[in-house]
Short mmCIF file of C-alpha atoms in Angstrom, two decimals:
data_model
loop_
_atom_site.label_atom_id
_atom_site.label_comp_id
_atom_site.label_asym_id
_atom_site.label_seq_id
_atom_site.Cartn_x
_atom_site.Cartn_y
_atom_site.Cartn_z
CA MET A 1098 0.19 0.15 -0.13
CA ALA A 1099 0.82 3.32 -0.80
CA GLY A 1100 1.72 6.24 1.93
CA PHE A 1101 -1.06 8.76 2.27
CA SER A 1102 -1.78 11.88 3.78
CA GLY A 1103 -5.34 13.07 5.98
CA ALA A 1104 -6.34 15.35 8.16
CA PHE A 1105 -8.65 15.52 10.87
CA LEU A 1106 -10.18 18.49 12.59
CA ILE A 1107 -11.76 18.99 15.93
CA GLN A 1108 -13.63 21.91 16.97
CA ASN A 1109 -15.00 22.40 20.76
CA LYS A 1110 -17.55 25.67 20.91
CA VAL A 1111 -18.67 26.90 24.59
CA ASP A 1112 -21.44 28.90 24.94
CA ASN A 1113 -19.68 32.04 26.42
CA GLY A 1114 -17.68 31.86 22.93
CA SER A 1115 -14.35 29.83 24.38
CA TYR A 1116 -13.46 27.68 22.46
CA TRP A 1117 -10.57 24.59 21.29
CA ASN A 1118 -9.98 23.53 18.05
CA SER A 1119 -7.51 21.24 17.25
CA ILE A 1120 -6.06 20.57 13.67
CA HIS A 1121 -3.88 17.41 12.72
CA VAL A 1122 -2.15 16.73 9.33
CA VAL A 1123 -0.87 12.95 9.02
CA ASP A 1124 1.25 11.76 6.92
CA ALA A 1125 1.73 7.92 6.85
CA GLY A 1126 4.84 6.16 5.18
CA ARG A 1127 4.82 3.34 2.87
CA ILE A 1128 4.59 -0.14 4.93
CA GLY A 1129 8.02 -0.93 5.27
CA ARG A 1130 10.28 -4.45 6.30
CA GLY A 1131 8.93 -5.85 9.40
CA GLY A 1132 5.39 -4.21 8.64
CA MET A 1133 6.13 -0.45 10.28
CA CYS A 1134 4.85 2.22 8.83
CA GLN A 1135 6.30 5.55 9.69
CA TYR A 1136 3.90 8.32 10.56
CA LYS A 1137 4.05 12.39 10.84
CA LEU A 1138 1.88 13.96 12.84
CA THR A 1139 1.41 17.72 12.72
CA THR A 1140 -1.12 19.25 15.38
CA THR A 1141 -1.91 22.94 15.54
CA ILE A 1142 -4.14 24.10 18.97
CA LEU A 1143 -6.19 26.98 18.88
CA ILE A 1144 -7.55 28.22 22.32
CA SER A 1145 -9.62 31.19 23.15
CA VAL A 1146 -10.93 31.57 26.77
CA SER A 1147 -13.60 34.56 27.45
CA PRO A 1148 -14.76 34.88 30.99
CA SER A 1149 -18.17 33.25 32.27
CA ASP A 1150 -22.07 34.92 32.13
CA SER A 1151 -21.30 34.63 36.03
CA GLU A 1152 -17.84 36.27 36.30
CA LEU A 1153 -18.95 39.13 34.24
CA LYS A 1154 -21.73 39.63 36.90
CA LEU A 1155 -19.47 40.79 39.56
CA GLY A 1156 -19.20 44.19 38.57
CA THR A 1157 -16.49 44.06 36.12
CA GLU A 1158 -16.43 47.04 33.17
CA SER A 1159 -14.36 45.17 31.02
CA THR A 1160 -13.38 41.36 29.99
CA THR A 1161 -9.86 39.86 28.88
CA ARG A 1162 -10.33 37.16 26.07
CA ILE A 1163 -7.48 35.34 25.82
CA THR A 1164 -6.22 33.23 22.66
CA GLY A 1165 -3.23 31.39 21.29
CA SER A 1166 -2.30 28.87 19.54
CA LEU A 1167 0.07 25.84 19.97
CA VAL A 1168 1.84 23.65 17.48
CA ARG A 1169 3.89 20.23 17.35
CA GLN A 1170 5.09 17.92 15.10
CA ASN A 1171 5.57 14.18 15.91
CA ASP A 1172 6.85 11.09 14.58
CA ARG A 1173 5.90 7.67 15.58
CA GLU A 1174 6.46 4.28 13.68
CA CYS A 1175 3.65 1.47 14.26
CA LYS A 1176 3.03 -2.07 13.26
CA ILE A 1177 1.20 -2.85 10.37
CA SER A 1178 -0.09 -6.73 9.71
CA SER A 1179 0.31 -7.01 6.14
CA GLN A 1180 -1.14 -10.74 5.95
CA ASP A 1181 -4.37 -8.87 6.10
CA SER A 1182 -6.89 -7.75 3.79
CA SER A 1183 -6.65 -4.27 2.41
CA SER A 1184 -9.98 -2.71 4.35
CA SER A 1185 -7.99 -4.35 7.62
CA ILE A 1186 -4.78 -2.62 6.56
CA GLY A 1187 -6.96 0.46 6.28
CA SER A 1188 -8.45 -0.03 9.83
CA GLN A 1189 -5.42 -0.45 11.57
CA HIS A 1190 -4.18 2.40 10.08
CA ILE A 1191 -6.93 4.39 11.31
CA VAL A 1192 -6.64 2.70 15.10
CA ASN A 1193 -2.87 3.92 15.19
CA ILE A 1194 -3.90 7.46 13.83
CA GLY A 1195 -6.28 7.60 16.46
CA LYS A 1196 -3.99 6.33 19.09
CA PHE A 1197 -1.16 8.95 17.79
CA ILE A 1198 -3.79 11.59 18.21
CA GLU A 1199 -5.15 11.17 20.63
CA ASP A 1200 -1.59 10.97 22.85
CA VAL A 1201 -0.31 14.05 21.03
CA GLU A 1202 -3.69 16.38 22.15
CA THR A 1203 -3.49 14.71 25.67
CA GLU A 1204 0.35 15.53 26.03
CA MET A 1205 -0.34 18.92 24.11
CA ARG A 1206 -3.34 19.91 26.78
CA LYS A 1207 -1.56 19.22 29.72
CA GLU A 1208 1.15 21.22 28.30
CA MET A 1209 -0.99 24.31 27.84
CA ASP A 1210 -2.91 24.09 31.43
CA SER A 1211 0.41 23.89 33.20
CA LEU A 1212 2.69 26.07 31.38
CA TYR A 1213 0.35 28.43 29.61
CA ILE A 1214 -2.68 28.52 31.47
CA GLN A 1215 -1.19 28.89 34.95
CA LYS A 1216 1.58 31.57 33.78
CA THR A 1217 -0.99 33.34 32.35
CA LYS A 1218 -2.95 33.34 35.96
CA ASN A 1219 -0.25 33.77 37.60
CA VAL A 1220 0.75 37.25 35.55
CA VAL A 1221 -3.18 38.35 35.58
CA ASN A 1222 -3.44 37.64 39.29
CA MET A 1223 0.08 39.79 40.07
CA ILE A 1224 -1.36 42.59 37.72
CA ARG A 1225 -4.73 42.62 39.78
CA LYS A 1226 -2.22 42.73 42.59
CA ASP A 1227 -0.72 46.19 41.73
CA THR A 1228 -3.35 47.81 40.15
CA MET A 1229 -5.25 47.22 43.87
CA LYS A 1230 -2.46 48.87 45.69
CA PRO A 1231 -3.26 52.54 46.70
CA THR A 1232 -1.02 54.83 45.15
CA GLN A 1233 1.53 56.83 47.11
CA GLY A 1234 -0.38 60.21 48.54
CA GLN A 1235 -3.75 58.75 49.02
#
């Protein structure tokens, strides 16, 4: 079976306008010796976070919307049993690609939460503390 490419698009929207969209582009190489197939995955995550309606009712005059993107490229080699029919080989590709996408997106979600979102929260909280302090002469 010759190599192929494909794209998988996932869109997650929240009622308040926040979203998490992911774009996965995969290249599957030819099945080589030993039944191994090389997969190359490029993943882009687009995220936008807005305050919820309950947060907006707290009396804040302005809102902050945080948006960003994260791109990662990964390679993985998986076994394909070439003794099966071509439809079964196609099913094996789908399973391999599905697991690959799931693993990469989970890792990116953890990275984004632990690094980017937590760091942004810390910066915003520092800014709020600085603006809440009384200035000299008050």
